[in-house]
JSON list of C-alpha atoms in Angstrom, two decimals:
[
{"chain": "A", "resi": 16, "resn": "MET", "atom": "CA", "xyz": [0.00, 0.00, 0.00]},
{"chain": "A", "resi": 17, "resn": "LEU", "atom": "CA", "xyz": [1.33, 3.41, -1.01]},
{"chain": "A", "resi": 18, "resn": "ASN", "atom": "CA", "xyz": [1.18, 5.85, 1.90]},
{"chain": "A", "resi": 19, "resn": "THR", "atom": "CA", "xyz": [2.70, 8.99, 0.44]},
{"chain": "A", "resi": 20, "resn": "ILE", "atom": "CA", "xyz": [4.12, 10.43, -2.75]},
{"chain": "A", "resi": 21, "resn": "TRP", "atom": "CA", "xyz": [7.17, 12.59, -2.03]},
{"chain": "A", "resi": 22, "resn": "VAL", "atom": "CA", "xyz": [8.28, 15.08, -4.68]},
{"chain": "A", "resi": 23, "resn": "ASP", "atom": "CA", "xyz": [11.82, 16.43, -4.90]},
{"chain": "A", "resi": 24, "resn": "ALA", "atom": "CA", "xyz": [10.18, 19.65, -6.02]},
{"chain": "A", "resi": 25, "resn": "ASP", "atom": "CA", "xyz": [13.05, 22.11, -6.61]},
{"chain": "A", "resi": 26, "resn": "ALA", "atom": "CA", "xyz": [13.88, 20.65, -10.02]},
{"chain": "A", "resi": 27, "resn": "CYS", "atom": "CA", "xyz": [10.58, 18.95, -10.85]},
{"chain": "A", "resi": 28, "resn": "PRO", "atom": "CA", "xyz": [9.06, 20.43, -14.03]},
{"chain": "A", "resi": 29, "resn": "VAL", "atom": "CA", "xyz": [5.75, 22.28, -13.59]},
{"chain": "A", "resi": 30, "resn": "VAL", "atom": "CA", "xyz": [3.99, 20.02, -16.09]},
{"chain": "A", "resi": 31, "resn": "ILE", "atom": "CA", "xyz": [4.98, 16.97, -14.01]},
{"chain": "A", "resi": 32, "resn": "LYS", "atom": "CA", "xyz": [3.75, 18.64, -10.82]},
{"chain": "A", "resi": 33, "resn": "ASP", "atom": "CA", "xyz": [0.42, 19.27, -12.56]},
{"chain": "A", "resi": 34, "resn": "ILE", "atom": "CA", "xyz": [0.14, 15.57, -13.46]},
{"chain": "A", "resi": 35, "resn": "LEU", "atom": "CA", "xyz": [0.98, 14.69, -9.85]},
{"chain": "A", "resi": 36, "resn": "PHE", "atom": "CA", "xyz": [-1.60, 17.12, -8.43]},
{"chain": "A", "resi": 37, "resn": "ARG", "atom": "CA", "xyz": [-4.35, 15.57, -10.55]},
{"chain": "A", "resi": 38, "resn": "ALA", "atom": "CA", "xyz": [-3.25, 12.03, -9.66]},
{"chain": "A", "resi": 39, "resn": "ALA", "atom": "CA", "xyz": [-3.16, 12.72, -5.91]},
{"chain": "A", "resi": 40, "resn": "GLU", "atom": "CA", "xyz": [-6.67, 14.14, -6.05]},
{"chain": "A", "resi": 41, "resn": "ARG", "atom": "CA", "xyz": [-8.02, 11.38, -8.28]},
{"chain": "A", "resi": 42, "resn": "THR", "atom": "CA", "xyz": [-6.63, 8.58, -6.11]},
{"chain": "A", "resi": 43, "resn": "ASN", "atom": "CA", "xyz": [-6.93, 10.30, -2.71]},
{"chain": "A", "resi": 44, "resn": "THR", "atom": "CA", "xyz": [-3.20, 9.81, -2.17]},
{"chain": "A", "resi": 45, "resn": "GLN", "atom": "CA", "xyz": [-1.20, 11.99, 0.22]},
{"chain": "A", "resi": 46, "resn": "MET", "atom": "CA", "xyz": [1.53, 13.92, -1.56]},
{"chain": "A", "resi": 47, "resn": "THR", "atom": "CA", "xyz": [4.20, 16.20, -0.12]},
{"chain": "A", "resi": 48, "resn": "LEU", "atom": "CA", "xyz": [6.36, 18.48, -2.24]},
{"chain": "A", "resi": 49, "resn": "VAL", "atom": "CA", "xyz": [9.72, 19.22, -0.61]},
{"chain": "A", "resi": 50, "resn": "ALA", "atom": "CA", "xyz": [11.82, 22.20, -1.69]},
{"chain": "A", "resi": 51, "resn": "ASN", "atom": "CA", "xyz": [14.05, 24.96, -0.36]},
{"chain": "A", "resi": 52, "resn": "GLN", "atom": "CA", "xyz": [12.00, 27.66, -2.08]},
{"chain": "A", "resi": 53, "resn": "ALA", "atom": "CA", "xyz": [8.30, 28.44, -1.99]},
{"chain": "A", "resi": 54, "resn": "ILE", "atom": "CA", "xyz": [6.20, 26.35, -4.37]},
{"chain": "A", "resi": 55, "resn": "ARG", "atom": "CA", "xyz": [2.54, 26.93, -5.04]},
{"chain": "A", "resi": 56, "resn": "VAL", "atom": "CA", "xyz": [0.31, 23.95, -4.51]},
{"chain": "A", "resi": 57, "resn": "PRO", "atom": "CA", "xyz": [-3.42, 23.77, -5.10]},
{"chain": "A", "resi": 58, "resn": "PRO", "atom": "CA", "xyz": [-5.70, 23.74, -2.07]},
{"chain": "A", "resi": 59, "resn": "SER", "atom": "CA", "xyz": [-6.25, 20.09, -1.28]},
{"chain": "A", "resi": 60, "resn": "ALA", "atom": "CA", "xyz": [-6.66, 17.70, 1.62]},
{"chain": "A", "resi": 61, "resn": "TYR", "atom": "CA", "xyz": [-4.11, 15.45, -0.12]},
{"chain": "A", "resi": 62, "resn": "ILE", "atom": "CA", "xyz": [-1.37, 17.85, -1.20]},
{"chain": "A", "resi": 63, "resn": "SER", "atom": "CA", "xyz": [1.07, 19.61, 1.11]},
{"chain": "A", "resi": 64, "resn": "PHE", "atom": "CA", "xyz": [4.32, 21.51, 0.84]},
{"chain": "A", "resi": 65, "resn": "LEU", "atom": "CA", "xyz": [7.36, 21.27, 3.10]},
{"chain": "A", "resi": 66, "resn": "ARG", "atom": "CA", "xyz": [9.96, 23.99, 2.87]},
{"chain": "A", "resi": 67, "resn": "VAL", "atom": "CA", "xyz": [13.47, 23.08, 3.97]},
{"chain": "A", "resi": 68, "resn": "ASN", "atom": "CA", "xyz": [16.54, 25.22, 4.62]},
{"chain": "A", "resi": 69, "resn": "GLN", "atom": "CA", "xyz": [18.75, 26.34, 1.75]},
{"chain": "A", "resi": 70, "resn": "GLY", "atom": "CA", "xyz": [21.70, 24.06, 1.26]},
{"chain": "A", "resi": 71, "resn": "PHE", "atom": "CA", "xyz": [23.07, 21.13, -0.64]},
{"chain": "A", "resi": 72, "resn": "ASP", "atom": "CA", "xyz": [20.82, 18.04, -0.40]},
{"chain": "A", "resi": 73, "resn": "GLU", "atom": "CA", "xyz": [18.56, 19.54, 2.31]},
{"chain": "A", "resi": 74, "resn": "ALA", "atom": "CA", "xyz": [15.39, 18.48, 0.46]},
{"chain": "A", "resi": 75, "resn": "ASP", "atom": "CA", "xyz": [16.84, 15.06, -0.37]},
{"chain": "A", "resi": 76, "resn": "ASN", "atom": "CA", "xyz": [17.84, 14.44, 3.24]},
{"chain": "A", "resi": 77, "resn": "GLU", "atom": "CA", "xyz": [14.41, 15.46, 4.51]},
{"chain": "A", "resi": 78, "resn": "ILE", "atom": "CA", "xyz": [12.65, 13.14, 2.05]},
{"chain": "A", "resi": 79, "resn": "VAL", "atom": "CA", "xyz": [14.83, 10.19, 3.07]},
{"chain": "A", "resi": 80, "resn": "LYS", "atom": "CA", "xyz": [14.29, 10.99, 6.75]},
{"chain": "A", "resi": 81, "resn": "ARG", "atom": "CA", "xyz": [10.48, 11.15, 6.45]},
{"chain": "A", "resi": 82, "resn": "MET", "atom": "CA", "xyz": [9.67, 8.54, 3.80]},
{"chain": "A", "resi": 83, "resn": "GLN", "atom": "CA", "xyz": [8.66, 5.00, 4.65]},
{"chain": "A", "resi": 84, "resn": "ALA", "atom": "CA", "xyz": [9.02, 1.70, 2.85]},
{"chain": "A", "resi": 85, "resn": "GLY", "atom": "CA", "xyz": [6.41, 1.57, 0.11]},
{"chain": "A", "resi": 86, "resn": "ASP", "atom": "CA", "xyz": [6.33, 5.32, -0.48]},
{"chain": "A", "resi": 87, "resn": "LEU", "atom": "CA", "xyz": [6.86, 6.74, -3.96]},
{"chain": "A", "resi": 88, "resn": "VAL", "atom": "CA", "xyz": [9.48, 9.45, -4.52]},
{"chain": "A", "resi": 89, "resn": "ILE", "atom": "CA", "xyz": [9.54, 11.55, -7.69]},
{"chain": "A", "resi": 90, "resn": "THR", "atom": "CA", "xyz": [13.09, 12.68, -8.38]},
{"chain": "A", "resi": 91, "resn": "GLY", "atom": "CA", "xyz": [15.69, 13.04, -11.07]},
{"chain": "A", "resi": 92, "resn": "ASP", "atom": "CA", "xyz": [18.42, 12.91, -8.40]},
{"chain": "A", "resi": 93, "resn": "ILE", "atom": "CA", "xyz": [20.16, 9.55, -8.72]},
{"chain": "A", "resi": 94, "resn": "PRO", "atom": "CA", "xyz": [21.77, 9.46, -5.24]},
{"chain": "A", "resi": 95, "resn": "LEU", "atom": "CA", "xyz": [18.37, 10.28, -3.70]},
{"chain": "A", "resi": 96, "resn": "ALA", "atom": "CA", "xyz": [16.78, 7.52, -5.78]},
{"chain": "A", "resi": 97, "resn": "ALA", "atom": "CA", "xyz": [19.42, 5.09, -4.49]},
{"chain": "A", "resi": 98, "resn": "ASP", "atom": "CA", "xyz": [18.64, 6.06, -0.88]},
{"chain": "A", "resi": 99, "resn": "VAL", "atom": "CA", "xyz": [14.90, 5.66, -1.52]},
{"chain": "A", "resi": 100, "resn": "ILE", "atom": "CA", "xyz": [15.37, 2.18, -2.97]},
{"chain": "A", "resi": 101, "resn": "GLU", "atom": "CA", "xyz": [17.66, 1.19, -0.10]},
{"chain": "A", "resi": 102, "resn": "LYS", "atom": "CA", "xyz": [14.94, 2.27, 2.35]},
{"chain": "A", "resi": 103, "resn": "GLY", "atom": "CA", "xyz": [12.28, 0.20, 0.56]},
{"chain": "A", "resi": 104, "resn": "GLY", "atom": "CA", "xyz": [10.62, 2.94, -1.44]},
{"chain": "A", "resi": 105, "resn": "THR", "atom": "CA", "xyz": [9.97, 3.37, -5.15]},
{"chain": "A", "resi": 106, "resn": "ALA", "atom": "CA", "xyz": [11.74, 6.08, -7.14]},
{"chain": "A", "resi": 107, "resn": "LEU", "atom": "CA", "xyz": [10.43, 7.47, -10.43]},
{"chain": "A", "resi": 108, "resn": "ASN", "atom": "CA", "xyz": [12.06, 10.23, -12.44]},
{"chain": "A", "resi": 109, "resn": "PRO", "atom": "CA", "xyz": [10.10, 13.01, -14.20]},
{"chain": "A", "resi": 110, "resn": "ARG", "atom": "CA", "xyz": [10.58, 11.26, -17.56]},
{"chain": "A", "resi": 111, "resn": "GLY", "atom": "CA", "xyz": [8.80, 8.16, -16.30]},
{"chain": "A", "resi": 112, "resn": "GLU", "atom": "CA", "xyz": [11.90, 6.02, -15.76]},
{"chain": "A", "resi": 113, "resn": "LEU", "atom": "CA", "xyz": [11.59, 3.74, -12.76]},
{"chain": "A", "resi": 114, "resn": "TYR", "atom": "CA", "xyz": [14.78, 3.39, -10.74]},
{"chain": "A", "resi": 115, "resn": "THR", "atom": "CA", "xyz": [15.23, -0.17, -9.51]},
{"chain": "A", "resi": 116, "resn": "LYS", "atom": "CA", "xyz": [17.70, -2.26, -7.53]},
{"chain": "A", "resi": 117, "resn": "GLU", "atom": "CA", "xyz": [18.80, -3.62, -10.91]},
{"chain": "A", "resi": 118, "resn": "ASN", "atom": "CA", "xyz": [19.56, -0.31, -12.61]},
{"chain": "A", "resi": 119, "resn": "ILE", "atom": "CA", "xyz": [20.49, 2.13, -9.83]},
{"chain": "A", "resi": 120, "resn": "LYS", "atom": "CA", "xyz": [24.13, 1.05, -9.49]},
{"chain": "A", "resi": 121, "resn": "ASP", "atom": "CA", "xyz": [24.74, 1.61, -13.21]},
{"chain": "A", "resi": 122, "resn": "ARG", "atom": "CA", "xyz": [23.07, 5.04, -12.98]},
{"chain": "A", "resi": 123, "resn": "LEU", "atom": "CA", "xyz": [25.22, 5.99, -9.97]},
{"chain": "A", "resi": 124, "resn": "ASN", "atom": "CA", "xyz": [28.39, 4.81, -11.72]},
{"chain": "A", "resi": 125, "resn": "MET", "atom": "CA", "xyz": [27.57, 6.81, -14.87]},
{"chain": "A", "resi": 126, "resn": "ARG", "atom": "CA", "xyz": [26.73, 9.89, -12.80]},
{"chain": "A", "resi": 127, "resn": "ASP", "atom": "CA", "xyz": [30.01, 9.62, -10.89]},
{"chain": "A", "resi": 128, "resn": "PHE", "atom": "CA", "xyz": [31.94, 9.08, -14.13]},
{"chain": "A", "resi": 129, "resn": "MET", "atom": "CA", "xyz": [30.38, 12.16, -15.72]},
{"chain": "A", "resi": 130, "resn": "GLU", "atom": "CA", "xyz": [31.08, 14.18, -12.57]},
{"chain": "A", "resi": 131, "resn": "THR", "atom": "CA", "xyz": [34.73, 13.11, -12.71]},
{"chain": "A", "resi": 132, "resn": "MET", "atom": "CA", "xyz": [34.95, 14.09, -16.37]},
{"chain": "A", "resi": 133, "resn": "ARG", "atom": "CA", "xyz": [33.43, 17.53, -15.67]},
{"chain": "A", "resi": 134, "resn": "SER", "atom": "CA", "xyz": [35.70, 18.15, -12.68]},
{"chain": "A", "resi": 135, "resn": "SER", "atom": "CA", "xyz": [38.74, 17.31, -14.81]},
{"chain": "A", "resi": 136, "resn": "GLY", "atom": "CA", "xyz": [37.83, 20.20, -17.10]},
{"chain": "A", "resi": 137, "resn": "LEU", "atom": "CA", "xyz": [36.09, 18.39, -19.94]},
{"chain": "A", "resi": 138, "resn": "GLU", "atom": "CA", "xyz": [33.01, 20.11, -21.27]},
{"chain": "A", "resi": 139, "resn": "ILE", "atom": "CA", "xyz": [30.17, 17.67, -21.46]},
{"chain": "A", "resi": 140, "resn": "GLY", "atom": "CA", "xyz": [26.71, 18.36, -22.90]},
{"chain": "A", "resi": 141, "resn": "GLY", "atom": "CA", "xyz": [24.27, 20.49, -20.94]},
{"chain": "A", "resi": 142, "resn": "GLY", "atom": "CA", "xyz": [21.98, 17.79, -19.60]},
{"chain": "A", "resi": 143, "resn": "PRO", "atom": "CA", "xyz": [18.86, 16.16, -20.92]},
{"chain": "A", "resi": 144, "resn": "PRO", "atom": "CA", "xyz": [16.64, 17.81, -23.52]},
{"chain": "A", "resi": 145, "resn": "PRO", "atom": "CA", "xyz": [13.44, 19.57, -22.41]},
{"chain": "A", "resi": 146, "resn": "LEU", "atom": "CA", "xyz": [10.46, 17.35, -21.66]},
{"chain": "A", "resi": 147, "resn": "ASN", "atom": "CA", "xyz": [8.31, 16.67, -24.66]},
{"chain": "A", "resi": 148, "resn": "ASN", "atom": "CA", "xyz": [4.77, 15.29, -24.97]},
{"chain": "A", "resi": 149, "resn": "THR", "atom": "CA", "xyz": [6.04, 11.71, -25.17]},
{"chain": "A", "resi": 150, "resn": "ASP", "atom": "CA", "xyz": [8.01, 12.16, -21.92]},
{"chain": "A", "resi": 151, "resn": "ARG", "atom": "CA", "xyz": [4.92, 13.56, -20.20]},
{"chain": "A", "resi": 152, "resn": "GLN", "atom": "CA", "xyz": [2.80, 10.65, -21.39]},
{"chain": "A", "resi": 153, "resn": "VAL", "atom": "CA", "xyz": [5.39, 8.07, -20.32]},
{"chain": "A", "resi": 154, "resn": "PHE", "atom": "CA", "xyz": [5.53, 9.68, -16.86]},
{"chain": "A", "resi": 155, "resn": "ALA", "atom": "CA", "xyz": [1.73, 9.83, -16.54]},
{"chain": "A", "resi": 156, "resn": "ASN", "atom": "CA", "xyz": [1.37, 6.19, -17.63]},
{"chain": "A", "resi": 157, "resn": "GLN", "atom": "CA", "xyz": [4.06, 4.95, -15.25]},
{"chain": "A", "resi": 158, "resn": "LEU", "atom": "CA", "xyz": [2.57, 6.97, -12.37]},
{"chain": "A", "resi": 159, "resn": "ASP", "atom": "CA", "xyz": [-0.90, 5.62, -13.10]},
{"chain": "A", "resi": 160, "resn": "LYS", "atom": "CA", "xyz": [0.45, 2.07, -13.19]},
{"chain": "A", "resi": 161, "resn": "LEU", "atom": "CA", "xyz": [2.21, 2.50, -9.83]},
{"chain": "A", "resi": 162, "resn": "LEU", "atom": "CA", "xyz": [-0.86, 4.08, -8.20]},
{"chain": "A", "resi": 163, "resn": "THR", "atom": "CA", "xyz": [-3.15, 1.36, -9.56]},
{"chain": "A", "resi": 164, "resn": "GLN", "atom": "CA", "xyz": [-0.86, -1.39, -8.25]},
{"chain": "A", "resi": 165, "resn": "ALA", "atom": "CA", "xyz": [-0.59, 0.31, -4.85]},
{"chain": "A", "resi": 166, "resn": "ASN", "atom": "CA", "xyz": [-4.32, 0.73, -4.40]},
{"chain": "A", "resi": 167, "resn": "ARG", "atom": "CA", "xyz": [-5.32, -2.84, -5.14]}
]
């Protein structure tokens, strides 16, 4: 049973938040957005916002501290996803990719490799392309699948 959806909200695209707002309302699922800056959320009995202090990984640390096994965390942050999985949660990125025990180590290794390359002075591309309609649909479908499974 899914208790709560946690959203690493600082970097979560607005269009993904909108999908999440509708899903939380539709399924009566508690959702908490965590960020170090103010984020507008619609008035709802199911949706809340938690503001954390400014600082590196403050939101991530708060999510890991508060989440429980079975919770869903929406994040593009690979180390946070690894912590969520280790704690028994489910991690989904804003493009609809599910992080799993099977793929998280490879993702961490690639992230660390790219970080090493950047810190050695190599210029590496500027990140993923903007979300497109296909990405939004993949995310919405994966979210719906997870919520359906959780509420059986």
